[in-house]
Structures are given as structure tokens and as C-alpha cells.
């Protein structure tokens, strides 16, 4: 949540001449993203986001994210579309950093998602999965099952300082997930971080999916499981079956889950809990001194993981198995 | 340069119903201002800035700033205009804080001001002074000559840690300024902080004056002196007479300076140097641990003060005294 790099108006106006998106009218550094510098631009042709990628972003991954957004937008998914410069490239350099411009999507993210929002995100996720089917680039998910034990190694020694018994809880669950993680489910392009702050709405109507830096190729139903965790728990930590049903049914109308995918959902949701538990735990244990950004609570995902461990059947998600009447 | 308060989309959409400025389309926290939370809003009617005033802002002063902007905008000064809520008020409350909405001005501030920019700011400053003549509210300048010694008291003990001899340099200058500060020059509403980052341009055309929290009633020519310091020095610390002449001549075309005002300019510019030297020195000596914001260099204003102490005549500003041919 910071702007790390200042850009002089004169330099930006000059930079925009290498694009065909109009003349610079104004730009403001926006308090969004923790790793990059983001600016909201107004030009004579509309509103855009300029991102300068700071050092923690792997420059090699930029073509994947930016090409993916272009690919999805061309297929009708409402997501930001990268602007191409006059050489046809989606990345340039500005202020010594890799830079990209995407069009600005109107919309706000719901702080208190309702059932309609959950249905909206289910539908949009399925459409994204379908639209990504013919995307030619491939990026392995560094935060899938094989990435979790290395993450745990960074936090293991101090895990119990966050909650007594947390070390052994994670270790046991990792054993289980590694032993039983499925390898035969449909894979494709997943968003992998479709939390409410990455989904814009105008009223109850979804207006866009944003923020693709975690997008990768992985199990499609794993993306659904991430959303179940991110959208269907209430602030009091209870799981809202009505929201889960709305999300899953809306997803299924666009891309029906197979019986195998549905059966794997509880396991995938345990994995999705583990992934966010671990990254939050590592961040929580490594807050830089003087940081203004509050780390996200890892224990929220301990609670979600415990819930998912206890899911007995798809009924707990408000649905009946595929092939049965809903 | 931070957003201190998060506002939920649902709460903001509700809040906007108390205004007649359209439906909320999007909002972004912007990295601007060090004391308040600022958001750039897009609504169905246009772009606006929402400010939430954090604790360091004196709530009592808000009516002055906001009414002044309304007053100036009504008289053709290009500055943000506060939106009135359905009760006709320019301030409301949101997220437990005083809140105000102003319209968003397109434009960018010049990082490398040229002569045309200096002429633009001179003209706009004079028009602002004229338009403020019948503004009914009054706010004393807390950072004028009587405020400088209390500021110095906060920094005196450690001044020499910033530069050897700085304590005595300031003390001697304060004695001089207090003894000779004029009391018979025309007064009125001044901006008091018209640095390049508070003046927007589209190309060379001035598109707006922003940021009025230091506005107050004080000597009009003191505002001109602040601008001479803020706009006419080069990055190598040299004074650019061409820029000064452009600024002063453009000012004079709208509001001619009297002979007494012109004669006082060097002294007023010494005072203007002292004011920013002192506030920067206090800030520099009191940077909070872990602060992300780099304090501004107080020594820049030591150099400017030394320059102003050595101004022998108005020729040093590129002009001849009033009444003489230029």
C-alpha cells in the first residue's frame, strides 16, 4: 500500500507518447498493491492504471500476466486490458523499472459480500476458466502443494509463538495434503487469488476481475476452493452455506464440475487454507520494523482449515453431488 | 503520503446519497497529503476528491478553507470547489472523521517549472488575491513572524547538529526579522504554500491551484515572496532572474505591486525563507522512526535565506522599481 517511485509529470507525458492512449491530463499515486508503484492516469482518451514493477516482482513473469489479461479480455472476460505501445509491446520501461499500462475498470470491491456477489464471482470464475482454455503460455504454480513445505520451513521454528500447537497442526496437515493431493483433475489457467478485493462490482453486478500476479496453471477446482474460503465465511468465522451454494451453482451453470472435482473440493479447500495460512504466517513473522501495513491474520486460515477438515460431504457446501438433483 | 482510514464501499455509496454528485463508480486511496486520507472518486457525474481529516487538522479551520475555495471558484479562480451535501453543508462526517468532497481538477504539477509556468503562477496568484478581497472570514497566519520564535524553540537545541553555526544564524536573522517586519503593507487572503506541487498545468497552461490548508489572512506581497523562493531557484541552488521577472511581471499585470510592496520584497523573502527553514528543521529533527516519508531538506532554505539576505535591489529579481520602465 504505497507508491515507491515518483514519476515526473514531464517524463510521464513523454512516456505516453510511445502509446496511443491520448494526452496526459492527470495522475495520482494510488495506495494499492504492496509490491509495486501504481498510478491512476486520466488521459484525453480515458482512465488507466500505470504500474511500475519494483524489485520483488519477477520480471520474467510479466508477459504471462499481461498476455493473459489481453487473452481473457479479448474473449469477453471483464478484466483490465494491457495497452500496447507503438511497438506492439505490453511492457515498457519507465524510471528504470518495467512498466505496464492497463485500462481502468470502474467498480468497487464489496467489504461485506452478499449472496448475489458470491453468485457473481462463481459465474465470472467459470467464464475465466473457459476463456483461458486456449491460452498458450504456461506458468507453474509456485504456491501449490510442492511449495508449501518450503514455506513452512521459513515459519516452523516460530509457529508456536503465534499459537500453541500450530507447528504440529501444520506439519500433520502437510503430511496429509502431500499424500493425498489429486493429480488427475482438470487443469488450466487459474486466478489463484480471487479474494473480494480483486473483484469489482457496480451494485450487485460484477464489473471486473483484477490483479493477476498469482495467476498460473493449476487444478481449476482449486481456484473454486480458494473462492469458497475467501467469499463464504462470515466475520464471525461461520461458514455461510447459502453463499457457498450460490457460488458453486453459478460456477456450475457455466462450467459444470465433474463428480471427481466435486468430491475433491473439501481436500482442495484444505489445501487452499494451508496456502494462505502459510503465506500469512511467514509475513506475520517477518513484518519489517516500522511497517505501515498491518499483516493479515494467519489464524483466520487456521480456523478455515479446521472447518474444511471437518467437511463431511458436499452438503456442507450447500450442494448435492453432481448428477443428483440440487 | 498515506491513506490512514479505510472506507468500505458500501458505506461510501451510502454517504454519497447525501450529496447530489451521482452514483459511486470507483474510488482509490491516493498517496497525497501527509496528514489526511484522500480518495479519488469516480461517480456517474465526474471525478472528485474525498478527504477525511485526521487528527492533526484543526477541525475549526475547515470552514475557512472550504468556504474560501467556494468563494474563489465562484469568482473564476480555477481551484477545487467543495461539493455541498443535501443540507447545503461543505463538511460532513464519514468513518468518524470530518469529511469533505471537492471536484477533481485535471492537470499535473511541473517537476521542472519553466518560465511560462512561473508567469502562470504569478498571474494566478494575483487573481487569487483580487478574488479574495471580499472573502468575509478571517484566519490569522500562525506561521508568520510571531510564530517563528516558538518554532525555533522546538529546534534550537539541536540546530547545530544539522549544520554547524545554524543556531546562531537563525537567532540573528530572527532578531532582524522581528525588528523590521512591515506592518503597513496591503493584507488579504493568501495561499501561503503555493509551491509547484500545488499548481496544476496542462502543458504550459495553468489549470488550477490546489491545497489551501495554509491559506490565511496576511501580507499579500508575502505570498509573492513565498513563490519567488519556491519557483525561481534552480536545482543547483542558483536564482533564475528570468523566472523571477516572468513571475513578478505576470503578477503585476493583474495586481500591480505598490512601491512599498516592491521595496519590502527582499525582506519578505527572507521571512518566507525563515518560515520554511524552521518548519523543515522541526520536521527533520522529529522524523518518526520507520517513517516512509523523507523529510524535506531544511538546508535548501538556509541557502535561499542567504541569497535573500544579499539581495541588493529589485534588479536582483529581474525588475526595476515600480514607476520605472521595465
XYZ file of C-alpha atoms in Angstrom:
652
model
C 0.000 0.000 0.000
C 2.489 2.543 -1.154
C 3.974 4.414 -4.031
C 7.663 3.676 -4.060
C 8.723 5.521 -7.185
C 7.893 9.093 -8.051
C 7.473 9.834 -11.717
C 7.928 13.382 -13.007
C 4.975 14.736 -14.974
C 7.305 15.731 -17.787
C 8.723 12.202 -18.021
C 5.298 10.587 -17.900
C 3.891 12.870 -20.598
C 6.880 11.943 -22.778
C 6.470 8.228 -21.978
C 2.807 8.308 -23.020
C 3.822 9.457 -26.472
C 5.045 5.894 -27.065
C 1.410 4.757 -26.616
C -1.774 5.627 -28.447
C -3.917 6.316 -25.391
C -4.230 10.094 -25.528
C -2.606 13.038 -23.754
C -1.856 13.066 -20.048
C -4.429 15.028 -18.046
C -3.559 13.948 -14.517
C -2.058 11.111 -12.499
C -2.176 10.146 -8.859
C -0.153 7.586 -6.999
C -2.676 5.142 -5.575
C -2.455 3.297 -2.316
C -2.837 -0.155 -3.780
C -0.625 -3.192 -4.051
C 2.205 -3.792 -1.614
C 4.944 -4.573 -4.085
C 4.535 -2.164 -6.979
C 4.018 1.537 -7.615
C 0.591 2.196 -9.098
C -0.761 5.371 -10.627
C -4.271 6.199 -11.771
C -3.940 8.166 -15.022
C -6.523 10.323 -16.711
C -5.783 10.921 -20.367
C -7.808 12.556 -23.097
C -8.984 9.020 -24.001
C -9.964 7.687 -20.586
C -8.643 6.293 -17.330
C -5.734 3.871 -16.990
C -3.551 2.258 -14.360
C 0.204 2.582 -14.744
C 2.234 0.051 -12.784
C 5.945 0.270 -12.148
C 7.208 -3.131 -11.076
C 9.517 -2.902 -8.100
C 12.225 -5.403 -7.326
C 10.201 -8.171 -5.700
C 8.265 -8.880 -8.870
C 9.852 -11.418 -11.189
C 10.145 -9.537 -14.460
C 10.121 -12.866 -16.295
C 6.522 -13.446 -15.206
C 5.157 -10.170 -16.576
C 4.499 -11.483 -20.111
C 2.373 -14.279 -18.632
C 0.161 -11.953 -16.551
C -0.181 -9.254 -19.181
C -0.760 -11.628 -22.097
C -3.304 -13.486 -20.009
C -5.288 -10.314 -19.315
C -5.247 -9.445 -23.008
C -6.304 -13.024 -23.879
C -9.158 -13.039 -21.373
C -10.385 -9.546 -22.252
C -10.478 -10.489 -25.942
C -12.724 -13.406 -25.001
C -15.190 -11.246 -23.118
C -13.913 -11.630 -19.565
C -14.216 -8.275 -17.863
C -10.652 -7.693 -16.733
C -8.105 -4.968 -17.369
C -6.633 -4.948 -20.840
C -2.969 -4.030 -21.248
C -2.256 -1.115 -23.546
C 0.254 -1.852 -26.278
C 2.922 0.707 -27.062
C 3.641 1.760 -30.623
C 5.972 -1.217 -30.970
C 3.125 -3.543 -30.026
C 4.595 -4.431 -26.641
C 2.643 -4.658 -23.383
C 5.679 -3.797 -21.237
C 7.959 -0.782 -21.431
C 10.447 0.813 -19.061
C 9.924 3.982 -17.057
C 12.011 5.400 -14.215
C 14.373 2.471 -14.616
C 11.657 -0.092 -13.982
C 9.486 -2.425 -16.024
C 6.208 -0.608 -16.617
C 2.791 -1.548 -17.927
C -0.429 0.346 -18.545
C -3.844 -1.277 -18.283
C -7.239 0.281 -18.745
C -9.002 1.351 -15.558
C -12.091 -0.637 -14.587
C -14.876 1.165 -12.796
C -16.300 -0.682 -9.827
C -15.781 -1.179 -6.106
C -14.962 -4.313 -4.173
C -17.514 -5.396 -1.603
C -16.338 -5.246 2.007
C -19.426 -7.233 3.009
C -20.087 -9.620 0.111
C -23.670 -10.778 -0.189
C -25.182 -13.832 -1.883
C -25.514 -12.024 -5.208
C -21.813 -11.132 -5.097
C -20.929 -14.781 -4.428
C -23.004 -15.905 -7.390
C -21.330 -13.239 -9.500
C -17.860 -14.380 -8.605
C -18.766 -18.042 -9.254
C -20.031 -17.227 -12.713
C -17.071 -14.994 -13.570
C -14.570 -17.564 -12.333
C -16.064 -20.282 -14.533
C -16.069 -17.973 -17.547
C -12.451 -17.108 -16.846
C -11.562 -20.818 -16.685
C -13.284 -21.440 -20.020
C -11.730 -18.394 -21.683
C -8.288 -19.460 -20.502
C -8.562 -22.913 -22.088
C -6.665 -21.901 -25.215
C -4.149 -19.597 -23.542
C -0.789 -20.752 -24.882
C 1.616 -19.694 -22.107
C 2.251 -21.844 -19.056
C 3.269 -20.837 -15.567
C 3.627 -23.428 -12.827
C 2.002 -22.509 -9.513
C 4.853 -21.830 -7.083
C 2.357 -21.797 -4.212
C 0.760 -25.189 -4.806
C 1.315 -28.326 -2.754
C 5.013 -28.682 -3.547
C 5.620 -25.100 -2.455
C 4.057 -25.405 0.970
C 6.757 -27.323 2.849
C 9.491 -24.827 1.848
C 7.189 -22.044 3.062
C 6.593 -23.896 6.325
C 10.359 -24.184 6.792
C 10.523 -20.384 6.936
C 7.995 -20.258 9.771
C 8.238 -23.601 11.554
C 10.614 -22.588 14.332
C 8.407 -19.708 15.441
C 4.962 -21.093 14.567
C 4.111 -21.912 18.169
C 4.804 -18.300 19.157
C 1.701 -17.398 17.148
C -0.487 -20.140 18.580
C 0.456 -23.058 20.847
C 0.475 -26.295 18.885
C 0.447 -24.595 15.489
C 3.687 -26.240 14.377
C 2.397 -29.772 14.792
C -1.029 -28.870 13.415
C 0.530 -27.646 10.173
C 3.048 -30.493 9.968
C 0.322 -33.159 10.259
C -1.879 -31.417 7.721
C 1.021 -31.047 5.278
C 1.685 -34.781 5.530
C -1.938 -35.450 4.706
C -2.128 -32.977 1.821
C 1.102 -34.170 0.227
C -0.033 -37.799 0.451
C -3.499 -37.243 -0.952
C -3.239 -34.229 -3.319
C -5.016 -35.149 -6.565
C -3.149 -35.321 -9.847
C -5.937 -36.292 -12.229
C -8.284 -33.299 -12.102
C -8.785 -30.852 -14.994
C -6.155 -28.143 -15.030
C -5.971 -24.779 -16.743
C -5.382 -21.106 -16.076
C -6.429 -20.129 -12.547
C -6.535 -16.702 -10.897
C -5.339 -18.169 -7.581
C -6.105 -15.028 -5.548
C -9.733 -14.168 -6.270
C -10.491 -12.529 -2.944
C -13.200 -9.860 -2.657
C -10.664 -7.056 -3.087
C -9.894 -8.417 -6.553
C -13.465 -8.408 -7.796
C -15.250 -5.181 -8.719
C -18.981 -4.670 -8.659
C -21.336 -1.874 -9.606
C -24.187 -2.589 -7.238
C -24.695 -6.354 -7.393
C -23.411 -6.601 -10.970
C -19.835 -7.830 -11.342
C -17.837 -5.292 -13.361
C -14.411 -6.868 -13.414
C -11.724 -9.222 -12.145
C -8.389 -7.599 -11.383
C -4.908 -8.345 -10.064
C -3.473 -11.373 -11.846
C 0.058 -11.657 -10.370
C -0.726 -15.049 -8.843
C -2.359 -16.438 -11.982
C -0.850 -19.739 -13.099
C -1.699 -23.163 -14.460
C -3.154 -25.451 -11.831
C -6.215 -27.509 -10.916
C -9.299 -25.494 -11.906
C -11.358 -26.692 -8.963
C -8.584 -25.470 -6.647
C -9.488 -21.931 -7.771
C -13.080 -22.667 -6.759
C -11.859 -23.890 -3.365
C -9.863 -20.661 -2.851
C -13.074 -18.714 -3.507
C -15.111 -20.831 -1.090
C -12.651 -19.829 1.620
C -12.411 -16.206 0.546
C -16.115 -15.452 -0.003
C -18.260 -17.735 2.117
C -17.095 -17.214 5.680
C -18.768 -14.581 7.801
C -16.886 -12.089 10.003
C -17.793 -14.303 12.987
C -15.926 -17.178 11.245
C -19.069 -19.180 10.493
C -19.417 -20.741 7.051
C -22.392 -19.412 5.090
C -23.899 -22.323 3.172
C -26.228 -20.054 1.217
C -23.288 -18.115 -0.196
C -21.373 -21.326 -0.989
C -24.367 -22.769 -2.800
C -24.817 -19.572 -4.799
C -21.126 -19.534 -5.749
C -20.978 -23.211 -6.715
C -24.252 -23.230 -8.623
C -23.330 -20.122 -10.595
C -19.964 -21.672 -11.396
C -21.576 -24.939 -12.433
C -24.005 -23.244 -14.804
C -21.026 -22.032 -16.853
C -18.673 -24.928 -16.323
C -20.200 -27.965 -14.585
C -17.865 -29.562 -12.064
C -17.275 -33.260 -12.663
C -18.088 -35.753 -9.934
C -14.340 -36.135 -9.286
C -13.870 -32.377 -8.968
C -16.788 -32.069 -6.575
C -15.578 -34.968 -4.488
C -12.136 -33.347 -4.266
C -13.455 -29.933 -3.206
C -13.075 -30.444 0.551
C -9.477 -31.601 0.124
C -8.717 -28.755 -2.276
C -10.225 -26.327 0.214
C -7.942 -27.717 2.928
C -5.034 -27.077 0.577
C -6.281 -23.583 -0.202
C -6.489 -22.917 3.541
C -2.943 -24.183 4.008
C -1.588 -21.969 1.218
C -2.953 -18.738 2.716
C -2.228 -19.859 6.274
C 1.435 -20.349 5.354
C 2.000 -17.146 3.377
C 0.237 -15.137 6.075
C 2.249 -16.877 8.787
C 5.537 -16.107 7.049
C 4.504 -12.482 6.512
C 3.279 -12.179 10.101
C 6.608 -13.429 11.459
C 8.582 -11.119 9.200
C 6.890 -7.740 9.477
C 9.562 -5.125 8.778
C 10.130 -2.712 11.617
C 8.117 0.452 11.181
C 5.876 -1.122 8.539
C 2.634 0.757 7.987
C 0.841 -2.252 6.578
C -0.849 -4.492 9.099
C -0.078 -8.146 8.299
C -3.132 -10.293 7.620
C -4.153 -12.657 10.399
C -2.801 -16.179 9.826
C -5.165 -17.575 12.458
C -8.148 -16.745 10.250
C -6.886 -19.502 7.979
C -6.251 -21.899 10.839
C -9.974 -21.588 11.584
C -10.888 -22.097 7.942
C -8.633 -25.108 7.703
C -10.263 -26.670 10.772
C -13.662 -26.119 9.183
C -12.552 -27.724 5.932
C -11.036 -30.681 7.808
C -14.488 -31.352 9.207
C -16.460 -31.134 5.988
C -18.248 -34.469 5.815
C -19.953 -34.103 2.466
C -20.872 -31.607 -0.232
C -23.991 -30.934 1.775
C -21.742 -28.825 3.979
C -21.238 -26.565 0.967
C -24.955 -26.446 0.310
C -24.901 -28.682 -2.760
C -25.664 -32.286 -3.606
C -23.137 -34.313 -5.604
C -23.067 -33.921 -9.366
C -25.729 -35.891 -11.134
C -28.164 -35.617 -8.229
C -30.995 -33.115 -8.126
C -29.978 -29.938 -6.303
C 1.662 10.330 1.769
C -0.664 7.732 3.078
C -4.213 6.611 3.432
C -4.884 6.287 7.127
C -8.539 5.371 7.084
C -10.167 2.668 5.017
C -13.701 3.359 3.906
C -15.983 0.471 2.968
C -17.516 0.725 -0.489
C -20.962 0.124 0.989
C -20.522 2.992 3.471
C -19.186 5.355 0.833
C -22.027 4.591 -1.595
C -24.472 5.332 1.227
C -22.601 8.511 2.193
C -22.766 9.807 -1.379
C -26.554 9.639 -1.250
C -26.367 12.700 0.990
C -24.808 14.588 -1.952
C -26.063 15.302 -5.451
C -22.909 14.251 -7.300
C -24.016 10.976 -8.869
C -23.558 7.285 -8.118
C -20.263 5.810 -6.955
C -18.364 4.080 -9.762
C -14.948 3.642 -8.130
C -12.606 5.104 -5.528
C -8.914 4.795 -4.861
C -6.918 5.924 -1.868
C -4.352 8.343 -3.226
C -0.834 8.851 -1.986
C -1.175 12.540 -1.374
C -1.046 14.757 1.658
C 0.733 13.702 4.813
C -1.979 14.476 7.312
C -5.255 13.371 5.768
C -6.762 10.412 3.970
C -7.562 11.260 0.370
C -9.577 9.289 -2.163
C -10.079 9.901 -5.848
C -13.743 9.121 -6.614
C -15.314 8.461 -9.962
C -19.071 8.946 -9.942
C -21.615 8.946 -12.732
C -21.201 12.750 -12.747
C -17.439 13.079 -12.791
C -14.300 12.888 -10.679
C -13.973 14.143 -7.105
C -11.556 14.113 -4.192
C -12.860 12.904 -0.837
C -10.781 13.968 2.143
C -11.083 12.533 5.618
C -9.428 14.884 8.075
C -7.222 13.046 10.546
C -6.418 14.277 13.999
C -3.693 16.806 13.224
C -6.014 19.044 11.274
C -7.844 21.652 13.288
C -11.479 20.959 12.542
C -12.270 24.566 13.370
C -10.272 25.743 10.372
C -12.161 23.641 7.819
C -14.941 26.168 7.195
C -12.301 28.781 6.335
C -10.516 26.610 3.743
C -13.624 25.167 2.196
C -15.571 28.431 2.073
C -12.521 30.116 0.598
C -12.308 27.573 -2.231
C -16.021 28.033 -2.940
C -15.603 31.826 -2.851
C -12.605 31.795 -5.191
C -14.125 29.288 -7.619
C -17.283 31.395 -7.854
C -15.072 34.325 -8.841
C -13.373 32.441 -11.648
C -10.233 31.239 -9.866
C -9.511 27.720 -11.053
C -9.409 25.843 -7.780
C -11.345 22.890 -6.413
C -14.925 23.636 -5.492
C -16.374 21.920 -2.413
C -19.495 19.861 -3.009
C -22.414 20.728 -0.772
C -24.464 17.957 0.769
C -28.237 17.996 0.629
C -28.289 20.163 3.763
C -26.096 22.717 1.992
C -23.034 21.978 4.099
C -19.480 21.629 2.759
C -18.402 19.305 5.578
C -19.930 16.032 6.676
C -18.731 13.106 8.758
C -17.599 9.708 7.472
C -15.809 6.915 9.303
C -15.915 9.048 12.443
C -13.976 11.876 10.836
C -14.744 15.271 9.332
C -15.080 14.744 5.590
C -15.279 16.981 2.545
C -15.652 16.369 -1.166
C -14.172 18.691 -3.780
C -14.280 18.373 -7.547
C -11.190 16.846 -9.134
C -9.046 19.164 -11.229
C -7.239 17.715 -14.202
C -3.615 18.777 -14.535
C -0.138 17.843 -13.416
C 2.341 19.789 -11.362
C 5.636 20.601 -13.041
C 8.713 18.926 -11.577
C 10.895 21.244 -13.643
C 8.991 24.558 -13.824
C 9.836 26.692 -16.827
C 9.452 30.426 -17.419
C 5.906 30.001 -18.738
C 4.941 28.129 -15.568
C 6.384 30.946 -13.450
C 4.389 33.521 -15.394
C 1.296 31.352 -14.967
C 1.657 31.137 -11.237
C 2.296 34.892 -10.941
C -0.894 35.678 -12.842
C -2.970 33.129 -10.927
C -1.663 34.331 -7.562
C -2.623 37.932 -8.326
C -6.093 36.862 -9.487
C -6.498 34.844 -6.315
C -5.526 37.866 -4.208
C -8.059 40.024 -6.036
C -10.807 37.415 -5.821
C -10.194 37.015 -2.078
C -10.665 40.727 -1.384
C -14.300 40.349 -0.348
C -13.941 36.994 1.424
C -15.634 37.557 4.771
C -13.875 35.016 7.006
C -10.581 35.755 8.717
C -7.816 33.405 9.775
C -4.613 34.705 11.325
C -1.412 33.227 9.918
C 0.014 31.003 12.651
C 3.256 30.695 10.677
C 4.010 34.402 10.245
C 6.682 36.370 12.075
C 5.208 35.926 15.562
C 5.096 32.153 15.059
C 8.740 31.726 14.123
C 10.403 32.055 17.532
C 8.172 29.389 19.111
C 9.055 27.112 16.174
C 12.747 27.859 16.659
C 12.424 26.903 20.332
C 11.447 23.390 19.211
C 14.631 23.017 17.169
C 17.185 25.388 18.745
C 18.961 22.869 20.956
C 19.701 20.517 18.067
C 20.030 23.022 15.214
C 23.818 22.793 15.136
C 23.582 19.024 14.702
C 22.143 19.747 11.247
C 24.743 22.341 10.303
C 27.449 23.935 12.441
C 26.509 27.512 13.314
C 22.888 27.120 12.288
C 21.578 28.080 15.724
C 23.236 31.478 15.761
C 22.477 32.092 12.098
C 18.758 31.643 12.736
C 18.793 33.558 16.016
C 20.405 36.625 14.408
C 18.052 36.527 11.447
C 15.018 36.204 13.726
C 16.135 39.291 15.637
C 16.365 41.191 12.377
C 13.034 39.976 11.010
C 11.148 40.697 14.221
C 12.627 44.189 14.399
C 11.939 45.121 10.805
C 8.835 43.144 9.749
C 6.445 45.533 7.990
C 3.002 46.289 9.379
C 1.665 48.736 6.802
C 1.507 46.640 3.623
C -1.761 45.564 1.964
C -3.164 42.404 3.514
C -5.739 39.906 2.341
C -6.262 36.225 1.720
C -3.015 34.459 0.871
C -2.390 30.840 -0.183
C 0.830 30.726 1.860
C 2.043 27.444 0.342
C 1.956 27.897 -3.427
C 4.773 25.501 -4.264
C 4.926 23.783 -7.668
C 3.155 20.702 -6.292
C 0.127 22.863 -5.550
C -0.240 24.269 -9.057
C -1.582 22.181 -11.919
C -0.832 22.727 -15.569
C -1.959 21.171 -18.826
C 1.100 21.814 -20.953
C 2.088 25.391 -20.155
C -1.467 26.448 -19.323
C -2.269 26.710 -15.627
C -5.306 24.547 -14.872
C -5.690 25.019 -11.143
C -4.471 25.976 -7.701
C -4.960 23.335 -5.029
C -4.325 22.603 -1.367
C -5.464 25.511 0.767
C -4.815 24.295 4.346
C -2.248 27.055 4.960
C -4.432 29.790 3.488
C -4.891 32.721 5.868
C -5.017 36.499 6.065
C -1.601 38.091 5.816
C 0.531 40.483 3.749
C -0.268 39.863 0.069
C 3.294 40.516 -1.081
C 4.494 37.870 1.397
C 2.651 35.317 -0.779
C 4.624 36.638 -3.764
C 7.850 36.265 -1.795
C 6.981 32.633 -0.955
C 6.562 31.996 -4.682
C 9.868 33.648 -5.576
C 11.571 31.157 -3.263
C 9.502 28.196 -4.387
C 9.610 28.726 -8.164
C 12.701 30.694 -9.131
C 15.624 28.687 -7.776
C 17.245 26.048 -9.964
C 18.184 22.561 -8.766
C 21.799 23.797 -8.484
C 20.540 26.444 -5.996
C 21.111 29.366 -8.368
C 18.418 32.034 -8.603
C 16.872 32.336 -12.074
C 16.241 36.023 -12.728
C 14.297 35.267 -15.919
C 11.786 33.194 -13.991
C 11.507 35.813 -11.244
C 10.902 38.559 -13.779
C 8.229 36.474 -15.505
C 6.516 35.726 -12.211
C 6.587 39.313 -10.945
C 5.558 40.876 -14.240
C 2.642 38.493 -14.667
C 1.563 39.204 -11.099
C 1.878 42.957 -11.661
C -0.264 42.888 -14.774
C -3.200 41.666 -12.682
C -2.407 43.426 -9.427
C 0.380 45.988 -9.612
C 2.646 45.956 -6.570
C 2.989 49.303 -4.855
C 6.434 50.860 -4.431
C 6.300 49.961 -0.734
C 5.431 46.342 -1.521
C 8.238 46.071 -4.030
C 10.729 47.618 -1.665
C 9.701 45.139 1.029
C 10.042 42.077 -1.232
C 13.611 41.172 -0.220
C 12.725 41.358 3.469
C 9.506 39.389 2.929
C 11.510 36.785 1.014
C 13.920 36.495 3.958
C 10.883 35.897 6.165
C 9.464 33.370 3.714
C 12.811 31.560 3.765
C 12.804 31.565 7.572
C 9.261 30.134 7.729
C 10.083 27.101 5.573
C 13.553 26.701 7.065
C 12.010 26.448 10.531
C 9.153 24.073 9.735
C 11.501 21.840 7.763
C 14.072 21.923 10.553
C 11.496 20.909 13.148
C 10.215 18.114 10.879
C 13.769 16.989 10.100
C 14.654 16.716 13.790
C 11.441 14.839 14.560
C 11.130 12.194 11.887
C 9.168 9.311 13.423
C 11.039 6.037 13.463
C 10.179 3.914 10.457
C 8.639 6.842 8.598
C 8.276 6.245 4.875
C 8.231 9.920 4.045
C 11.613 11.546 3.530
C 11.693 14.901 5.388
C 12.348 17.914 3.185
C 15.837 19.375 3.367
C 15.986 22.378 5.734
C 19.367 23.406 4.328
C 17.737 24.230 0.985
C 16.088 27.114 2.809
C 19.300 28.144 4.563
C 20.759 28.645 1.094
C 17.693 30.586 -0.075
C 17.803 32.743 3.043
C 21.473 33.567 2.409
C 20.589 34.543 -1.142
C 17.764 36.799 0.027
C 19.993 38.418 2.664
C 22.278 39.502 -0.151
C 19.640 40.919 -2.471
C 20.814 44.478 -3.050
C 17.967 45.771 -5.203
C 14.966 44.689 -7.209
C 17.359 44.259 -10.122
C 18.333 41.001 -8.430
C 14.745 39.829 -9.084
C 14.960 40.986 -12.693
C 12.705 44.018 -12.281
C 13.088 47.751 -11.896
C 11.184 49.526 -9.111
C 7.537 50.466 -9.674
C 7.055 53.531 -11.789
C 10.249 52.961 -13.762
C 10.302 51.480 -17.222
C 10.974 47.761 -17.161
